[in-house]
Amino acid sequence: RRTISSPGISRPFETGAEAPGRVVMLRLAAAPEEDGISIRWGPPADDGGVEVVQYEVTVHLPPKDVDAASSPSQTVEDANKTSMVSKKTTKDCSFDLNGLVPGSGPYRFEVVSKNAADLTSDPSFFEASTAIGAPAIAQ
């Protein structure tokens, strides 16, 4: 004999957590300064089913241009490598990079969201350079 359950009632079920979405509106928090850059972003629209607990911010300098005449020992592979400047985690939707040289960059910021299931989003990218300092006055 078959039994039919009451209409509209089913056993609860859960789906596993997924990776969160990318952070949104990655941008400058203020105009770049001579020695620092501040960025901010919004949390992802999709948290993957569990709370976003932190953001990972990685900052790179872009690869250098290859000039065989001035640097004959430098290979194309060496020139295409980026150099990591900073890698930090934060619970805030903002990040400050300080102690930079005036007029340097562009710095490539990569921000990844991470949820409580230890799953990470695809990265969001942003590039910015520091401000150029005013010339010193000779005394």
CSV table of C-alpha atoms in Angstrom, one decimal:
chain,number,residue,atom,x,y,z
A,1,ARG,CA,0.0,0.0,0.0
A,2,ARG,CA,1.3,3.5,-1.0
A,3,THR,CA,1.2,6.4,1.4
A,4,ILE,CA,1.2,10.0,0.3
A,5,SER,CA,2.6,12.7,2.4
A,6,SER,CA,0.6,15.8,3.3
A,7,PRO,CA,0.6,18.4,0.5
A,8,GLY,CA,3.3,21.2,0.8
A,9,ILE,CA,5.4,19.3,3.4
A,10,SER,CA,8.7,17.7,2.5
A,11,ARG,CA,11.8,16.7,4.5
A,12,PRO,CA,14.4,19.4,4.9
A,13,PHE,CA,17.5,19.2,2.7
A,14,GLU,CA,20.7,21.2,2.5
A,15,THR,CA,23.0,21.9,-0.3
A,16,GLY,CA,26.7,22.3,0.4
A,17,ALA,CA,28.4,25.7,0.5
A,18,GLU,CA,29.8,27.1,-2.7
A,19,ALA,CA,32.5,29.7,-3.5
A,20,PRO,CA,31.4,33.3,-2.9
A,21,GLY,CA,31.0,35.7,-5.7
A,22,ARG,CA,33.6,38.4,-6.6
A,23,VAL,CA,33.8,41.6,-4.5
A,24,VAL,CA,31.9,44.5,-6.2
A,25,MET,CA,32.8,48.1,-6.9
A,26,LEU,CA,36.6,47.7,-6.4
A,27,ARG,CA,37.9,51.3,-6.5
A,28,LEU,CA,40.1,54.0,-4.9
A,29,ALA,CA,38.9,55.1,-1.5
A,30,ALA,CA,40.6,58.5,-2.0
A,31,ALA,CA,43.0,60.1,-4.4
A,32,PRO,CA,46.4,58.4,-4.4
A,33,GLU,CA,49.0,60.0,-2.1
A,34,GLU,CA,52.7,60.3,-2.7
A,35,ASP,CA,53.5,57.4,-0.4
A,36,GLY,CA,50.3,55.3,-0.4
A,37,ILE,CA,47.1,54.0,-2.1
A,38,SER,CA,43.8,53.2,-0.4
A,39,ILE,CA,41.2,51.0,-2.0
A,40,ARG,CA,37.7,49.9,-1.0
A,41,TRP,CA,35.1,47.5,-2.3
A,42,GLY,CA,31.6,46.1,-1.5
A,43,PRO,CA,31.0,42.5,-0.4
A,44,PRO,CA,30.0,40.0,-3.0
A,45,ALA,CA,26.3,39.7,-3.9
A,46,ASP,CA,26.5,35.9,-3.4
A,47,ASP,CA,28.2,34.6,-0.2
A,48,GLY,CA,28.1,31.0,-1.4
A,49,GLY,CA,25.6,30.1,1.3
A,50,VAL,CA,27.7,30.9,4.3
A,51,GLU,CA,29.1,34.1,5.7
A,52,VAL,CA,32.1,35.8,4.1
A,53,VAL,CA,34.7,36.0,6.8
A,54,GLN,CA,37.6,37.7,5.2
A,55,TYR,CA,39.2,39.2,2.1
A,56,GLU,CA,42.7,38.4,0.8
A,57,VAL,CA,44.4,41.4,-0.8
A,58,THR,CA,47.5,40.8,-2.9
A,59,VAL,CA,49.5,43.6,-4.5
A,60,HIS,CA,51.9,43.2,-7.4
A,61,LEU,CA,54.1,45.5,-9.5
A,62,PRO,CA,53.7,44.7,-13.2
A,63,PRO,CA,56.4,43.0,-15.2
A,64,LYS,CA,59.3,45.2,-16.4
A,65,ASP,CA,59.8,45.9,-20.1
A,66,VAL,CA,62.7,44.0,-21.6
A,67,ASP,CA,65.4,46.2,-23.0
A,68,ALA,CA,68.1,43.9,-24.3
A,69,ALA,CA,70.5,46.8,-24.8
A,70,SER,CA,70.5,48.0,-21.2
A,71,SER,CA,70.0,44.6,-19.6
A,72,PRO,CA,71.4,41.8,-21.8
A,73,SER,CA,71.3,39.2,-18.9
A,74,GLN,CA,67.6,39.7,-18.4
A,75,THR,CA,65.4,37.0,-20.1
A,76,VAL,CA,61.9,37.4,-21.4
A,77,GLU,CA,60.7,35.0,-18.7
A,78,ASP,CA,62.3,37.2,-16.0
A,79,ALA,CA,60.8,40.3,-17.4
A,80,ASN,CA,57.3,38.8,-17.5
A,81,LYS,CA,57.3,38.0,-13.8
A,82,THR,CA,55.4,40.3,-11.5
A,83,SER,CA,56.8,41.1,-8.1
A,84,MET,CA,54.6,40.8,-5.1
A,85,VAL,CA,54.6,43.9,-2.9
A,86,SER,CA,52.1,42.8,-0.2
A,87,LYS,CA,49.7,40.0,0.7
A,88,LYS,CA,47.3,40.6,3.6
A,89,THR,CA,44.0,39.4,4.9
A,90,THR,CA,41.3,41.7,6.3
A,91,LYS,CA,37.7,41.6,7.6
A,92,ASP,CA,37.1,45.1,6.3
A,93,CYS,CA,36.1,46.1,2.8
A,94,SER,CA,39.1,48.4,2.5
A,95,PHE,CA,42.9,48.2,2.3
A,96,ASP,CA,45.7,50.8,2.7
A,97,LEU,CA,49.1,50.3,1.0
A,98,ASN,CA,51.7,52.7,2.5
A,99,GLY,CA,55.4,53.3,2.4
A,100,LEU,CA,55.6,53.6,-1.4
A,101,VAL,CA,57.7,55.8,-3.5
A,102,PRO,CA,56.1,58.9,-5.1
A,103,GLY,CA,55.2,58.4,-8.7
A,104,SER,CA,55.6,54.6,-8.5
A,105,GLY,CA,53.3,52.0,-10.0
A,106,PRO,CA,51.1,51.0,-11.4
A,107,TYR,CA,50.3,48.6,-8.6
A,108,ARG,CA,47.9,45.8,-9.4
A,109,PHE,CA,45.5,45.0,-6.5
A,110,GLU,CA,43.9,41.6,-6.4
A,111,VAL,CA,41.0,41.1,-4.0
A,112,VAL,CA,39.5,37.7,-3.2
A,113,SER,CA,36.5,37.0,-0.8
A,114,LYS,CA,36.7,33.9,1.4
A,115,ASN,CA,33.7,32.4,3.2
A,116,ALA,CA,33.3,30.3,6.4
A,117,ALA,CA,33.5,27.1,4.3
A,118,ASP,CA,37.1,28.2,3.4
A,119,LEU,CA,36.1,28.7,-0.2
A,120,THR,CA,37.4,31.6,-2.2
A,121,SER,CA,36.0,33.7,-5.1
A,122,ASP,CA,37.6,34.5,-8.3
A,123,PRO,CA,39.8,37.6,-8.0
A,124,SER,CA,38.8,41.2,-8.8
A,125,PHE,CA,41.5,43.5,-10.1
A,126,PHE,CA,42.3,47.2,-9.9
A,127,GLU,CA,45.5,49.2,-10.9
A,128,ALA,CA,46.7,52.5,-9.4
A,129,SER,CA,49.9,54.5,-9.1
A,130,THR,CA,51.1,56.8,-6.3
A,131,ALA,CA,50.9,60.6,-6.8
A,132,ILE,CA,54.0,62.4,-8.1
A,133,GLY,CA,55.6,64.4,-5.4
A,134,ALA,CA,56.2,68.1,-5.7
A,135,PRO,CA,59.7,69.1,-6.6
A,136,ALA,CA,61.9,70.0,-3.6
A,137,ILE,CA,62.9,73.6,-3.3
A,138,ALA,CA,66.6,74.2,-3.4
A,139,GLN,CA,68.0,76.1,-0.4
